[in-house]
Every structure is written in structure tokens, then in C-alpha cells.
Short mmCIF file of C-alpha atoms in Angstrom, two decimals:
data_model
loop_
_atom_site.label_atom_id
_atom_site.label_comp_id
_atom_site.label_asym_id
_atom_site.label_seq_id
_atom_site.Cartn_x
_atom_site.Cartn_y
_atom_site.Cartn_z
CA UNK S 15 158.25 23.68 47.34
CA UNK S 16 160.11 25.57 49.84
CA UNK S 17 163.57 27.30 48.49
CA UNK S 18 166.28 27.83 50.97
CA UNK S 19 165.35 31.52 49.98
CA UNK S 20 162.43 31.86 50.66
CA UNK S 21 162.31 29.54 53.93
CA UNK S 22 165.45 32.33 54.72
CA UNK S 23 163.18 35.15 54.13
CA UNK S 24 160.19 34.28 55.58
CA UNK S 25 162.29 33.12 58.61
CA UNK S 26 163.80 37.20 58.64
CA UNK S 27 160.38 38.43 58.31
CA UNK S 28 159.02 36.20 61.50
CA UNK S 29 161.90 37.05 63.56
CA UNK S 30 161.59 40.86 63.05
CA UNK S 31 158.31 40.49 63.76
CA UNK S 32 158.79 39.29 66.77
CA UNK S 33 161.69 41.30 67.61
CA UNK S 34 159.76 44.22 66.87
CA UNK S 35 156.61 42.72 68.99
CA UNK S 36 159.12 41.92 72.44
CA UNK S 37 160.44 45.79 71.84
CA UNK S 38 156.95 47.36 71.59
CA UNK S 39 156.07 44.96 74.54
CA UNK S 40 159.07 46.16 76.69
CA UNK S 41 158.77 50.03 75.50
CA UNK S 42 155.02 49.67 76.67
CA UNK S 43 156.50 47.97 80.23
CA UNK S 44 158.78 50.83 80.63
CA UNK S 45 156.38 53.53 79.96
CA UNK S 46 154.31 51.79 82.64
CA UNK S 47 157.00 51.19 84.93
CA UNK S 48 157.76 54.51 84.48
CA UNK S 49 154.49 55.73 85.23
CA UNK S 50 154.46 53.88 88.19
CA UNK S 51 157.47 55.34 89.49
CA UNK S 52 156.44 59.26 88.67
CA UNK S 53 152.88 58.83 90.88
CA UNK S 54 154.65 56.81 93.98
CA UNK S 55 156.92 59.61 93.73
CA UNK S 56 154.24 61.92 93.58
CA UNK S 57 151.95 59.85 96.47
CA UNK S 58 155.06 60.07 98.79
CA UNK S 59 155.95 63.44 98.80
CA UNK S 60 152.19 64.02 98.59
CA UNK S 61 152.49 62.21 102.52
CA UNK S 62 155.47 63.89 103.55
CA UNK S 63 154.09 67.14 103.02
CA UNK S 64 150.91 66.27 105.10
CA UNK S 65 152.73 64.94 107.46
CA UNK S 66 155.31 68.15 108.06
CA UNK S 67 152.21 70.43 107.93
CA UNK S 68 150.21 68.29 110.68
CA UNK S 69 153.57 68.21 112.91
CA UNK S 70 154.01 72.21 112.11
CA UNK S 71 150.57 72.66 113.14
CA UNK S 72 150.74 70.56 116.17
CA UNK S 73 154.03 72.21 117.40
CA UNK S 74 152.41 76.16 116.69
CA UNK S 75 149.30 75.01 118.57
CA UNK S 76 151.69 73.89 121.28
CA UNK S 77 154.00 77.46 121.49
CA UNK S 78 150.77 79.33 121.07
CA UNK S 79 148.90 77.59 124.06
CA UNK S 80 152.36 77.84 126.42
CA UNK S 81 152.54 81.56 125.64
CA UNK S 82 148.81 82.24 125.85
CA UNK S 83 148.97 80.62 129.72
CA UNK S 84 152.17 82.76 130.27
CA UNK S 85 150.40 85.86 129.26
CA UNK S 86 147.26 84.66 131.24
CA UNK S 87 149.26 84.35 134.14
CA UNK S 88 151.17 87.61 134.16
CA UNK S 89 147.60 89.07 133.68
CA UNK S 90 146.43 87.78 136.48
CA UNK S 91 149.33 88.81 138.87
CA UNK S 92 149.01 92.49 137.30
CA UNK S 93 145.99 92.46 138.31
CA UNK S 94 146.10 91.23 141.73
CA UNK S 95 148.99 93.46 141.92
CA UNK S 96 146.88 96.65 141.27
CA UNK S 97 143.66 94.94 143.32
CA UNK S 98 145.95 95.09 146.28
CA UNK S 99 147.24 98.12 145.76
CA UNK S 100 143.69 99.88 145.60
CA UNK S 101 142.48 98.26 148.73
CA UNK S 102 145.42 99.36 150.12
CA UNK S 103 145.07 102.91 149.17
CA UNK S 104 141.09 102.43 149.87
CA UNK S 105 141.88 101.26 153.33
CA UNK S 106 144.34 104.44 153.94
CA UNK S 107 141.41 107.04 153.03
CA UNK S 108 138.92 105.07 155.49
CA UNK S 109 141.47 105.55 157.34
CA UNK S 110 141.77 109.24 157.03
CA UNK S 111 138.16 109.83 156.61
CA UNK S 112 137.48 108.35 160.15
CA UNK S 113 140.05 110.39 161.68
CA UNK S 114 138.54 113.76 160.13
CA UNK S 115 135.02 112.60 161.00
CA UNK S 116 136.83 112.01 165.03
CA UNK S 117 138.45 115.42 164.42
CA UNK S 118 135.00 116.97 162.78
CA UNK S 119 132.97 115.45 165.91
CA UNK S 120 135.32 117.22 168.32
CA UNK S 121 135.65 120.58 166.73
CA UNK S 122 131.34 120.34 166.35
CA UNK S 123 131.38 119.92 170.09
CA UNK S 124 134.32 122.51 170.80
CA UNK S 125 133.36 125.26 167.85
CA UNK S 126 132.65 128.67 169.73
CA UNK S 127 130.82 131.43 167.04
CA UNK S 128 134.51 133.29 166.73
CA UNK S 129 135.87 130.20 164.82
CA UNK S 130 134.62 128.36 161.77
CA UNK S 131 137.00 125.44 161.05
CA UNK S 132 134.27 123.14 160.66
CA UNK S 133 133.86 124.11 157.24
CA UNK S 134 137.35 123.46 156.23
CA UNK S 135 137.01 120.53 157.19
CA UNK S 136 133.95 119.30 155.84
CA UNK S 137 135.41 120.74 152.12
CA UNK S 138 138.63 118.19 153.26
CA UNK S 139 136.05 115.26 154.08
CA UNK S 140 134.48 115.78 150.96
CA UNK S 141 137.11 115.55 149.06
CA UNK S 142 138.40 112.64 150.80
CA UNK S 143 135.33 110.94 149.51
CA UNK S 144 135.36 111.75 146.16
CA UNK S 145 138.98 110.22 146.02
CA UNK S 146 137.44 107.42 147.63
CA UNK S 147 134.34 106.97 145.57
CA UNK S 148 137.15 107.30 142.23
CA UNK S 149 139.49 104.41 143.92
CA UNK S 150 136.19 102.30 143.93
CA UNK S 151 135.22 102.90 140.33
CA UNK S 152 138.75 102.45 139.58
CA UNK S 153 138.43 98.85 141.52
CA UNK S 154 134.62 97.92 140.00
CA UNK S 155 136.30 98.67 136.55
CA UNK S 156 139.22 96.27 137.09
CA UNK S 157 137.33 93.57 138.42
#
């Protein structure tokens, strides 16, 4: 037969049994909860970095591109600016060489055998064309 003693005892040792079973069960659902809580955190700023880095990316790709067509463009003007400046130049000797070849045609026809001028100015029309002959290289280069 049962004794209120031992039905009291037994009852102490079911009860912390099963007090001790519903705190192992809840220290085991916080852990996990817990758990849980570390890798969202984790997963999230895991995202948020990804994200900044593909919007830093985007936005350097961006300044990079609007600078690159700046420099592109100042490029190009510099250069048409010194294109135009040699044909200018080169269209300035033509123009000088064809007046010393006029000039060297008419001092041919009018040279006596007292006066030799023709010479100086063949030395000045050859010069004339080796200046010219540079300005070109200078323009084949730039082009």
C-alpha cells in the first residue's frame, strides 16, 4: 500500500522530472532561437554588404565612364585644335614657296652673269621645304 509518504515523494520526484525536462526543453529552444537569430543576422548584413558594393561599383563605373568621355572629348578638340593650326601654317609656306618659285622664275629670266641671286634663293626655297616637309610629319604623326 501506498503511504502518504511515499505517494508525496514519488509525486516530488515526477514533478522535478518534469520540471527539469520543460527547462532542458526550453534551454534547447533558446539555444536554437538563438542560433537562429546570430545567422539571420549574419545573412542580412551578409546582403547589405553585397548590395553597397554592387551600388559602389555601379556609381565608380558611372564617374569613370563620364570622365573618360570628358577626357575623350577635350582630346579630340586638342587635336583638331593643333590639325588646324598645321594646315594653317602648311598653307602659309605653300604660300611662300609659290611666291619664291614666282620670284625664282623672274630673277631666272632677268639674271645677267654680274649677279647671282638665284642661288640665295634656291638655299631660301629649300629651306622653305624642309619646314614644310617637318609640318607634314608633324601632321602624319598626329593623325
Amino acid at each position: 500500500m501506498e503511504t502518504p509518504i511515499q505517494t508525496a515523494s514519488q509525486t516530488a520526484r515526477s514533478t522535478g522530472r518534469s520540471a527539469q525536462r520543460r527547462s532542458n526543453r526550453a534551454f534547447i529552444v533558446f539555444v536554437i532561437l538563438w542560433v537562429m537569430l546570430i545567422g539571420a543576422g549574419i545573412a542580412g548584413a551578409k546582403l547589405y554588404s553585397d548590395h553597397l558594393t554592387s551600388s559602389m561599383t555601379a556609381d565608380i563605373n558611372r564617374q569613370t565612364n563620364v570622365k573618360l568621355t570628358a577626357m575623350q572629348k577635350q582630346y579630340d578638340e586638342r587635336l583638331q585644335a593643333a590639325e588646324s593650326s598645321y594646315k594653317s601654317e602648311i598653307a602659309a609656306l605653300q604660300g611662300k614657296i609659290d611666291a619664291l618659285n614666282e620670284l625664282l622664275t623672274f630673277t631666272k629670266d632677268n639674271a645677267s652673269a654680274k649677279t647671282d641671286n638665284s642661288n640665295k634663293l634656291f638655299t631660301q626655297l629649300s629651306e622653305v621645304k624642309k619646314q614644310l616637309e617637318e609640318l607634314k610629319k608633324n601632321l602624319d604623326v598626329l593623325k
